[in-house]
Short mmCIF file of C-alpha atoms in Angstrom, two decimals:
data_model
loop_
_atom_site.label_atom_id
_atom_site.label_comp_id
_atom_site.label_asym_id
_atom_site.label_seq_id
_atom_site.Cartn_x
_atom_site.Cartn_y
_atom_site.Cartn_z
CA UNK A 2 15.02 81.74 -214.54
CA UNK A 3 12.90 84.89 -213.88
CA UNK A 4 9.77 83.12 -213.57
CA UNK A 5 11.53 80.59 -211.39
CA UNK A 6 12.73 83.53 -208.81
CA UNK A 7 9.02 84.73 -208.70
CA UNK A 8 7.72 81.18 -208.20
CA UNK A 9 10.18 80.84 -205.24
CA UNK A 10 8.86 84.04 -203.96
CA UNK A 11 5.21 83.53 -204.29
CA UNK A 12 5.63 79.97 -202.60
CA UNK A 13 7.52 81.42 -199.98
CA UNK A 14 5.07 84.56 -199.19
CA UNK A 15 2.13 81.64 -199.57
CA UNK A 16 3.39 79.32 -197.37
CA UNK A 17 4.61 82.15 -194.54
CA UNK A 18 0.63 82.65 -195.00
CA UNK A 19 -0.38 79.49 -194.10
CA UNK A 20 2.42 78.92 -191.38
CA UNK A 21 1.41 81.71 -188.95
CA UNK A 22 -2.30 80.75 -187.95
CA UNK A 23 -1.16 77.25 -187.47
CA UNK A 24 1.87 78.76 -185.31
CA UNK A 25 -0.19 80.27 -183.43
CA UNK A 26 -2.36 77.16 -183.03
CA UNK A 27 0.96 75.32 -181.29
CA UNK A 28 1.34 78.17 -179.19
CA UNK A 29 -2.16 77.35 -177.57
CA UNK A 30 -1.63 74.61 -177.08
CA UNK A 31 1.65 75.76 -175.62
CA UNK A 32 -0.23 78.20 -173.27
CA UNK A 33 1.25 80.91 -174.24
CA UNK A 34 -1.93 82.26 -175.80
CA UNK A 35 -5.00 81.75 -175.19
CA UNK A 36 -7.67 80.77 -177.28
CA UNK A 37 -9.58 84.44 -177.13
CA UNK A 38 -6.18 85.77 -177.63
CA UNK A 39 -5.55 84.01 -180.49
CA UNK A 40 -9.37 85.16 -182.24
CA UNK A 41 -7.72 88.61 -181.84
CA UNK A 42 -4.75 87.96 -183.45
CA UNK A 43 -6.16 86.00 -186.42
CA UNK A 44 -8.80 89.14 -186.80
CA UNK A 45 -6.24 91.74 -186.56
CA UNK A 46 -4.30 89.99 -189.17
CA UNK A 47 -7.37 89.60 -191.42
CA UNK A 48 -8.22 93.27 -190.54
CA UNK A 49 -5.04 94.24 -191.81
CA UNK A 50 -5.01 92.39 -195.15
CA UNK A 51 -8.84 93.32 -196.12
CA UNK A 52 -7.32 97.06 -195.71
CA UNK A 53 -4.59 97.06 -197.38
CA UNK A 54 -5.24 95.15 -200.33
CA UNK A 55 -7.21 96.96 -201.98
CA UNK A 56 -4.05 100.06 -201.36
CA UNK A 57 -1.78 97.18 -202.11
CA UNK A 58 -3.42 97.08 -205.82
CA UNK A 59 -2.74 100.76 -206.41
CA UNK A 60 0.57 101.23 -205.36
CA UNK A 61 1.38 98.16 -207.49
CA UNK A 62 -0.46 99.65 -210.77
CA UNK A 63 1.14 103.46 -209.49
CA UNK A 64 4.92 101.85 -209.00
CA UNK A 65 6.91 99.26 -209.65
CA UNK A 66 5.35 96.11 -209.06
CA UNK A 67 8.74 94.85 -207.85
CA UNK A 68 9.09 97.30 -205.35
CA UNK A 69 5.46 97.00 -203.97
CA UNK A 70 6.39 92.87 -203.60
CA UNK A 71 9.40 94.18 -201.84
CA UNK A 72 8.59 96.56 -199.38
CA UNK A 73 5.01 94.69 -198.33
CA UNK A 74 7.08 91.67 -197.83
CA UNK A 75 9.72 93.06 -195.71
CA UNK A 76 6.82 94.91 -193.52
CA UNK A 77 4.63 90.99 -192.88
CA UNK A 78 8.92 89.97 -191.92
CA UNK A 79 8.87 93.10 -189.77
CA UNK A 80 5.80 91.85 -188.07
CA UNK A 81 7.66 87.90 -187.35
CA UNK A 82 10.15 88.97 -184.44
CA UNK A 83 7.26 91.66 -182.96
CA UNK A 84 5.11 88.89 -182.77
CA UNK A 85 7.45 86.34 -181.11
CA UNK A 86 8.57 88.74 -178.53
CA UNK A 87 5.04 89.94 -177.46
CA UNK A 88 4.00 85.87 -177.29
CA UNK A 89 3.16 85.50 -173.57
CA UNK A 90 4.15 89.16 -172.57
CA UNK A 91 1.67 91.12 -174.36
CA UNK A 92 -1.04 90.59 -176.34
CA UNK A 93 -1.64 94.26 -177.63
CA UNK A 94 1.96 93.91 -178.40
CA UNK A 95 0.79 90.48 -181.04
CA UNK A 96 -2.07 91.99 -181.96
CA UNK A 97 -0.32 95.18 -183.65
CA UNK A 98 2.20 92.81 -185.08
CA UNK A 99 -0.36 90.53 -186.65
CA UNK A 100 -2.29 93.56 -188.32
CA UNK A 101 1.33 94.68 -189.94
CA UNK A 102 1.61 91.22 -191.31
CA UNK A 103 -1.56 91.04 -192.84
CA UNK A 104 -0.81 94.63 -194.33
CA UNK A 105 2.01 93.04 -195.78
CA UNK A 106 0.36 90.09 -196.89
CA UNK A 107 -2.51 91.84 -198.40
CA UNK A 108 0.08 94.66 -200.53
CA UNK A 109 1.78 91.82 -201.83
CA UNK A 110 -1.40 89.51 -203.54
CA UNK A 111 -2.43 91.73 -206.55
CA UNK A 112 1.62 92.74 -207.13
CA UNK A 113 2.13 89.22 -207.39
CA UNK A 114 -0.49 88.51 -210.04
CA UNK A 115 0.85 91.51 -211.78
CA UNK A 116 4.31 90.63 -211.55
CA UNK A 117 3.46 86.84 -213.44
CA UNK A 118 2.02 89.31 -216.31
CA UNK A 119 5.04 90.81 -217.07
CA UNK A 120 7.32 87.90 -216.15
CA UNK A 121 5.55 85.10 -218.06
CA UNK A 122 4.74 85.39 -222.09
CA UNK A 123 0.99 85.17 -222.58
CA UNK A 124 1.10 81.58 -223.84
CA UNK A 125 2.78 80.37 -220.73
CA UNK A 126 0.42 81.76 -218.60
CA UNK A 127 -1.50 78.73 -217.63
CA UNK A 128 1.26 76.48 -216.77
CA UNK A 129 2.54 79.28 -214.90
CA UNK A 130 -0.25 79.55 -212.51
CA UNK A 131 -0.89 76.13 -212.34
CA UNK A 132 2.92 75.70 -210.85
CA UNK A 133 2.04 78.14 -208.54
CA UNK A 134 -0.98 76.90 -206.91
CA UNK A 135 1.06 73.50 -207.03
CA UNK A 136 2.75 75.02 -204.65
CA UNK A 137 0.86 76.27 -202.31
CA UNK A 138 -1.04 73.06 -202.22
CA UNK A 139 1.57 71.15 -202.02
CA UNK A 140 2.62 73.55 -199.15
CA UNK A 141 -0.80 72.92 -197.11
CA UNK A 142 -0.76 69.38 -197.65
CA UNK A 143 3.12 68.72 -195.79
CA UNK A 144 3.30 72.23 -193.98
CA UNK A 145 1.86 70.88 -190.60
CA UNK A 146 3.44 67.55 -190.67
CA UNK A 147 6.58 69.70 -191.42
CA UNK A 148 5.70 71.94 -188.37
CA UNK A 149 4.86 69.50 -185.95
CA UNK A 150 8.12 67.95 -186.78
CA UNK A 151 10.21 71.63 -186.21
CA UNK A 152 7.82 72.15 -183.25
CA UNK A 153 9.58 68.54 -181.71
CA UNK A 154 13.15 70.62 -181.99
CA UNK A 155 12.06 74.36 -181.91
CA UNK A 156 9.72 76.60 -179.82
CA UNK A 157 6.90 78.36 -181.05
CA UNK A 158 9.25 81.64 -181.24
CA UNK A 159 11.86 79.89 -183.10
CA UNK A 160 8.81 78.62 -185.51
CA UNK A 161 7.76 82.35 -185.48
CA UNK A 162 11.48 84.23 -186.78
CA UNK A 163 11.52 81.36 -189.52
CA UNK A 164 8.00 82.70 -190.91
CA UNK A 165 10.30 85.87 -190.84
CA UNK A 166 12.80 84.42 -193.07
CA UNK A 167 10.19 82.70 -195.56
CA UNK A 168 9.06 86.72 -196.15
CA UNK A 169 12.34 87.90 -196.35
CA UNK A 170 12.75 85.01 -199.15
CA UNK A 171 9.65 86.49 -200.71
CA UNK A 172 10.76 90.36 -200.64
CA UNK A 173 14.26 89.51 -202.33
CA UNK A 174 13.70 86.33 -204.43
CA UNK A 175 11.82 87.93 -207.09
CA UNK A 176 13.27 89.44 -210.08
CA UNK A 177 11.91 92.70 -211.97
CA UNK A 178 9.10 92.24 -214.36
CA UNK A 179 8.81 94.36 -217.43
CA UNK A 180 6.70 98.31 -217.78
CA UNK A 181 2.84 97.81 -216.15
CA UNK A 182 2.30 100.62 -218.53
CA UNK A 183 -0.99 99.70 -221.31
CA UNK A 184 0.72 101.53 -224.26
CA UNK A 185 4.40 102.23 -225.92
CA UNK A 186 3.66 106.32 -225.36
CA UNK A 187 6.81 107.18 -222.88
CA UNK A 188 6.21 108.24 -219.46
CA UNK A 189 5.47 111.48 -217.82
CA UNK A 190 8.17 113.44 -216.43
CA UNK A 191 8.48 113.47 -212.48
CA UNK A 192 7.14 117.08 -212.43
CA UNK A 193 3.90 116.41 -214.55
CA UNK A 194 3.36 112.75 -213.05
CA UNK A 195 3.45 114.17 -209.21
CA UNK A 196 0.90 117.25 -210.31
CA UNK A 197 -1.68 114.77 -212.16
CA UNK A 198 -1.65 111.64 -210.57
CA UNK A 199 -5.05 111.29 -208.72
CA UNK A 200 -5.48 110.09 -205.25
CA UNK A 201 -5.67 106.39 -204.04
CA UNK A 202 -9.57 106.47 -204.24
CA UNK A 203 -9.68 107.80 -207.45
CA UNK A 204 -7.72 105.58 -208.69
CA UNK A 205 -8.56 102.21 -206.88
CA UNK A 206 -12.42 103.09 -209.03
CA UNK A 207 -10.57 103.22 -212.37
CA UNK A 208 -9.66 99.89 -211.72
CA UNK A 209 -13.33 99.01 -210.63
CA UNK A 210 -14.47 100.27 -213.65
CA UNK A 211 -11.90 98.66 -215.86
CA UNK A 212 -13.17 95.33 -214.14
CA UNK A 213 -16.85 96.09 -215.04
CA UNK A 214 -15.76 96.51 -218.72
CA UNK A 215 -15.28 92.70 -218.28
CA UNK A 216 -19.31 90.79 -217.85
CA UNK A 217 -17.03 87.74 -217.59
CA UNK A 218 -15.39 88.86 -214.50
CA UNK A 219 -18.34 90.60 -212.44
CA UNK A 220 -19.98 87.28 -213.32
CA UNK A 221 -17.05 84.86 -212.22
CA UNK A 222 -16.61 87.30 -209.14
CA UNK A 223 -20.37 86.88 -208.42
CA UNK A 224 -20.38 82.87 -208.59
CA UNK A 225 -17.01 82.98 -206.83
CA UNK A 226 -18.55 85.12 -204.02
CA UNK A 227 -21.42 82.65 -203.46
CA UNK A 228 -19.62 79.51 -203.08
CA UNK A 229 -17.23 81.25 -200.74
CA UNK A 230 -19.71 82.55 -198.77
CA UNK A 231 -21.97 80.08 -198.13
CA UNK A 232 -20.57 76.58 -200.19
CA UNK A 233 -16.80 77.36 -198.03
CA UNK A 234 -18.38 78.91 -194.80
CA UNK A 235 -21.01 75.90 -195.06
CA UNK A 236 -18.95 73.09 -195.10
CA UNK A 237 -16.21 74.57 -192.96
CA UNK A 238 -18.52 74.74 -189.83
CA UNK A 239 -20.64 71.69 -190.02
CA UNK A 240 -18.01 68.95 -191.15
CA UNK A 241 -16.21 68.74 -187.92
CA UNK A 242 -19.78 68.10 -186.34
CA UNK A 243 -21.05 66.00 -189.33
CA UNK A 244 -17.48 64.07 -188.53
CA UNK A 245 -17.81 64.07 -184.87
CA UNK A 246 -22.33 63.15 -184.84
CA UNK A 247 -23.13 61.05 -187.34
CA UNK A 248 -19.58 59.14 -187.74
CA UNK A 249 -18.24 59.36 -184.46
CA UNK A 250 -14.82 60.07 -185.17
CA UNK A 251 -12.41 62.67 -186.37
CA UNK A 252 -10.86 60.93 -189.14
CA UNK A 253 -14.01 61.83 -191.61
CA UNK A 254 -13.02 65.66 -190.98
CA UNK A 255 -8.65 64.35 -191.48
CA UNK A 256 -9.78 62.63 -194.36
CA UNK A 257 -11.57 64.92 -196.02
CA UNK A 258 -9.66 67.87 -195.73
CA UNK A 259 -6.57 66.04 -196.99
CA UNK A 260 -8.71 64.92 -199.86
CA UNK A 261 -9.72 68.54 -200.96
CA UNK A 262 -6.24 69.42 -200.73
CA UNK A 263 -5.18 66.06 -202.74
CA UNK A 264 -8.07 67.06 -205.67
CA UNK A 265 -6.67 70.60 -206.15
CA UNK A 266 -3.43 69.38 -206.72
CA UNK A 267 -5.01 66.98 -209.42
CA UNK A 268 -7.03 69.65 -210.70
CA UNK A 269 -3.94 72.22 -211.38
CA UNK A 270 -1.77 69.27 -212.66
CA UNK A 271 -4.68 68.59 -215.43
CA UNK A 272 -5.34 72.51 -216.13
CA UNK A 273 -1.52 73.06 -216.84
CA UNK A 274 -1.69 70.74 -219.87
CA UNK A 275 -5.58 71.15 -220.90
CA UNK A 276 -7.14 73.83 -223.40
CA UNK A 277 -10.93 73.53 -222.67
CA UNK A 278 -12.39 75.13 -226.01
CA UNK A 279 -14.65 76.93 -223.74
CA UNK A 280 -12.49 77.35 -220.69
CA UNK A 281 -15.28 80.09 -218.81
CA UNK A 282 -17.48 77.75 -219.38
CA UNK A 283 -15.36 74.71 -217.85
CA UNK A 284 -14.24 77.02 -215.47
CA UNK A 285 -17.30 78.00 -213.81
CA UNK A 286 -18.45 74.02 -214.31
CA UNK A 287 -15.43 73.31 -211.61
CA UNK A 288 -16.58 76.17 -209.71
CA UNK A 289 -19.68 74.52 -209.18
CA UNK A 290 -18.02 71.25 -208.21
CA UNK A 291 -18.07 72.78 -204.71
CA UNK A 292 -21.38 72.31 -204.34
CA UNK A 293 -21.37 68.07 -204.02
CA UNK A 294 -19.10 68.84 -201.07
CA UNK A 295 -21.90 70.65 -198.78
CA UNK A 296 -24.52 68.14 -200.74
CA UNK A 297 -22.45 65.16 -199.27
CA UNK A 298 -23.03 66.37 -195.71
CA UNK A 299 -27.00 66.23 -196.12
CA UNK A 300 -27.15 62.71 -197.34
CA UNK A 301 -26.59 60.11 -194.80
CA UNK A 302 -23.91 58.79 -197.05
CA UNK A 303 -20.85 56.09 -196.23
CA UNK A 304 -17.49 58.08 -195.01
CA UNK A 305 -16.02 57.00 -197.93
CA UNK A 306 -18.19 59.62 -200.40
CA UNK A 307 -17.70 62.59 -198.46
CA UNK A 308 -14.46 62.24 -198.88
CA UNK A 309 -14.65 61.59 -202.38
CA UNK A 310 -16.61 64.53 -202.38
CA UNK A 311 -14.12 66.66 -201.16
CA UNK A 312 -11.59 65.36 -203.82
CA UNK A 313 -13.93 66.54 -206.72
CA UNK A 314 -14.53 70.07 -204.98
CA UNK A 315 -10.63 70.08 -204.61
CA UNK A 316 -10.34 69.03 -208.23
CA UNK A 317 -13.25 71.99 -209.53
CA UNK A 318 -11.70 74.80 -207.58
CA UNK A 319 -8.46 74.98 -208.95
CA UNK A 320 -10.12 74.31 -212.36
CA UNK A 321 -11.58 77.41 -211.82
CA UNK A 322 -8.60 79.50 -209.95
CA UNK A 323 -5.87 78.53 -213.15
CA UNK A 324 -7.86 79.96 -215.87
CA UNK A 325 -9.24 82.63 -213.97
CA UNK A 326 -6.09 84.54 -213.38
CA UNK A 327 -4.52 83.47 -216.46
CA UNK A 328 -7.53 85.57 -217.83
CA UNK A 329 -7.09 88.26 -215.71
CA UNK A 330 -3.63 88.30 -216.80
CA UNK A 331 -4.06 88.73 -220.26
CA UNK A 332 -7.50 90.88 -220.67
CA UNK A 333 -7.74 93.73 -218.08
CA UNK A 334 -5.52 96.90 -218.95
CA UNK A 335 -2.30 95.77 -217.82
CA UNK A 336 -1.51 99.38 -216.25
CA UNK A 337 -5.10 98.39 -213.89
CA UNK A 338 -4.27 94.43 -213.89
CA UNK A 339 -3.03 94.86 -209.68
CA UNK A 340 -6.41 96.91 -208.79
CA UNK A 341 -8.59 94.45 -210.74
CA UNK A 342 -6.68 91.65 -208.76
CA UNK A 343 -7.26 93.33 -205.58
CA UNK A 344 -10.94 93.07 -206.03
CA UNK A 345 -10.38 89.96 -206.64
CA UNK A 346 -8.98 88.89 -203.44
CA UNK A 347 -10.94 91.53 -201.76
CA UNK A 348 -14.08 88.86 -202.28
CA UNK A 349 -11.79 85.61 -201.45
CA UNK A 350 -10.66 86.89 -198.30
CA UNK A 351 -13.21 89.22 -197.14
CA UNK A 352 -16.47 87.31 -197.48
CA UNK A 353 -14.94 83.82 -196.02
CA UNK A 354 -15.04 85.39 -192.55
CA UNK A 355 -18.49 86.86 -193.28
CA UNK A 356 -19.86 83.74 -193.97
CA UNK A 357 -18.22 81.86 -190.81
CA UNK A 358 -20.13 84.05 -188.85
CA UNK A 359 -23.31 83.79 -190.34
CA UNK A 360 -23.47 79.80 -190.97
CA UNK A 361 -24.05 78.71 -187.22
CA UNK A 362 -26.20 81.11 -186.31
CA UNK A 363 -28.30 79.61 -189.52
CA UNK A 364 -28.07 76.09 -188.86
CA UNK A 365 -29.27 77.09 -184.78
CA UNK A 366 -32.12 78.64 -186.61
CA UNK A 367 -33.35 75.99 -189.31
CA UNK A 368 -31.10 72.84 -188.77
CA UNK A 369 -28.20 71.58 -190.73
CA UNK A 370 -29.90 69.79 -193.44
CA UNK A 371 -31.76 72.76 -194.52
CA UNK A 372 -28.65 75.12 -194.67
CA UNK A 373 -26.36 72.60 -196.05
CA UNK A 374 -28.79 71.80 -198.73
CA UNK A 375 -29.51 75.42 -199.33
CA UNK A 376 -25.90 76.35 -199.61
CA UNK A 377 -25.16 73.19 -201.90
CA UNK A 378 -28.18 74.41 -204.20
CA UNK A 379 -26.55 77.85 -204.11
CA UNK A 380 -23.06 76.60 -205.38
CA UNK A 381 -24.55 74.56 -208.45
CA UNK A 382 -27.23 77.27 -209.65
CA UNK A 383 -25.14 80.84 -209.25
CA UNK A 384 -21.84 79.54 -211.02
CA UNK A 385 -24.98 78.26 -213.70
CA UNK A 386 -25.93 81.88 -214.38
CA UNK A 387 -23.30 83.25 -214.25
CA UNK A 388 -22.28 80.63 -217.84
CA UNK A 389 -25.30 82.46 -219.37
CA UNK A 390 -23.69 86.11 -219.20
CA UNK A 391 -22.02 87.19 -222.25
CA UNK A 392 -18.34 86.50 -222.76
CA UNK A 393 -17.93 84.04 -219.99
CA UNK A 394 -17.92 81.42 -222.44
CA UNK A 395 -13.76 82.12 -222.86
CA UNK A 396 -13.21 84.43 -220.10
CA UNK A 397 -12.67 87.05 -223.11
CA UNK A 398 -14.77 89.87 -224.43
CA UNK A 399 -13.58 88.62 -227.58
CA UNK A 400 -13.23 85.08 -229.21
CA UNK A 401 -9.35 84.08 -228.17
CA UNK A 402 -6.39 84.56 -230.58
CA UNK A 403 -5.11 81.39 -232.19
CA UNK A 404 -2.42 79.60 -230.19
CA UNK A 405 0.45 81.53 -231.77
CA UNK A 406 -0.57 84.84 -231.12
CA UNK A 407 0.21 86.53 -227.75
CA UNK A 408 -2.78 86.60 -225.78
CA UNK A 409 -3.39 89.88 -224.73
CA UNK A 410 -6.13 92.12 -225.93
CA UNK A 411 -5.16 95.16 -227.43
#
């Protein structure tokens, strides 16, 4: 039952995530923002996430976990009504609005991971996180049918209060997990924790160097950087033209997209049930999956490939995601577990707009094929060397307990 609480609140906070770009979207097309408007928004929001996430991870480590989940929740619901009654009054208004929910958004990421820690025994883990990204997937798969359909009966305010309610679902869902804390020694008294506690800096490096004690995470982290950057950034800008060119029609983009989506749901159905006996190793291996997708787009190839392409990508990347946080989970210090996470999505989020910017001015530079091959090369060869640093072989600095023994290192 607790697990199933945070699972409703995860979803919910995931899919209020997804919702609000493609709310915005209707309300475009709507006119009642306009397309440079709705750049602003979108970067306020990710402005607000990339700076508070990395606070977010603190707090979380500092405080309750639950509480973190709860008040960053209630701030990104906050944030739902400003934004609906700015929408074609004021865009300053939207854009203030949008940076609180990204704040909120971005607290809430590494208390969640933290939260399945102490919620989920170590051994359960895996299917845990795999029902998770279910989800979400599944959430991003029927979310804008589901829209389009409320957008037939409701107006793009309406749609924007009911993102509102999905955080509020997220803030008071969840139940409470169990003591972040890395030992059994009892806590400081109020008096002596106030006087010592470092500040937010100081503390947010303690969990950067907790994560370096980990070569299997600066590694993953590396290889997971790359393919965002360039594999991600890649084949976000040139499909729609590689769909549009050389195919002359949309549906290769449709198709595609839906098929990456399709494959991840695959993948976490088959990583729920599977114990790879080297799961770095087969986790990185997915990882690199990403790369046929960008390779797919070089080759003048039947429609039909590159969007079986995107199926295997979909199916590597969550073969990656599942065991990576269960690893997180159970290795890093569980008092620092929320500030390792934050780095975490520090990369996810943070470099995917960095790379967006920096793929078309590339491929106006030195062509599509070159980039596209470059970046596919790039996907396959970093996740490669990243298998060859010690301990990424299980994600462990250590060879894993047997199956009956609890999972965490001590």
């Amino acid at each position: 039952m607790a697990f199933l609480r945070l699972w409703a609140g995860t979803t919910a906070s995931g899919l209020a995530t997804w919702a609000l770009p493609f709310v915005l979207g209707l309300a475009v097309l709507h006119r009642d923002l306009g397309a440079a408007g709705l750049g602003l928004v979108l970067a306020a929001r990710t402005a607000g996430f990339l700076l508070s996430v990395a606070v977010g991870g603190v707090l979380a480590d500092r405080h309750s976990r639950r509480a973190v989940v709860l008040w960053s929740a209630l701030a990104a619901a906050t944030a739902a009504p400003v934004l609906a009654g700015g929408l074609g009054r004021s865009l300053a208004l939207m854009t203030a609005a949008a940076a609180l929910a990204g704040a909120g958004q971005g607290a809430c990421r590494p208390a969640f991971q933290a939260l399945t820690a102490e919620t989920v025994a170590p051994e359960h883990r895996q299917e845990a996180n795999a029902a998770t990204t279910l989800a979400v997937r599944a959430s991003t798969l029927g979310g804008p049918a589901l829209t389009a359909l409320l957008a037939a009966f409701l107006d793009v305010r309406t749609l924007l209060l009911g993102i509102g309610l999905l955080w509020l679902v997220a803030a008071f869902v969840p139940g409470n997990g169990a003591s972040p804390r890395a030992d059994d020694s009892p806590p400081t008294s109020a008096t002596d924790e106030s006087t010592a506690r470092p500040g937010l800096r100081t503390e947010f490096l303690e969990g950067i160097r907790e994560a370096r004690r980990h070569p299997w995470f600066l590694a993953g982290l590396a290889a997971l950087a790359a393919v965002i950057t360039l594999g991600y950034s890649s084949t976000s800008v040139v499909l729609p033209l590689i769909s549009r060119d050389r195919y002359g029609t949309q549906w290769v983009l449709a198709a595609a997209m839906t098929a990456y989506t399709l494959g991840a749901l695959g993948g976490a159905l088959l990583i729920a049930r599977r114990r790879p006996r080297s799961p770095g190793w087969a986790a990185l291996a997915g990882l690199a999956a990403y790369g046929v997708a960008p390779l797919s787009l070089v080759l003048p190839v039947p429609p039909a490939v590159v969007v079986a392409a995107y199926a295997v990508a979909g199916v590597g990347i969550e073969w990656f995601n599942v065991p990576w946080f269960t690893a997180t989970q159970r290795e890093v210090a569980p008092d620092k577990l929320a500030r390792v996470s934050s780095l975490d999505f520090l990369v996810s989020y943070g470099l995917a707009p960095l790379g967006l910017a920096l793929i078309a001015p590339a491929v106006g530079v030195f062509g599509v094929t070159a980039v596209l091959g470059f970046c596919a090369a790039t996907c396959l060869l970093v996740p490669a060397l990243a298998a060859l640093v010690p301990t990424t072989r299980h994600f462990a600095r250590t060879a894993p307990p047997a199956p009956h023994r609890p999972g965490r290192r001590t």
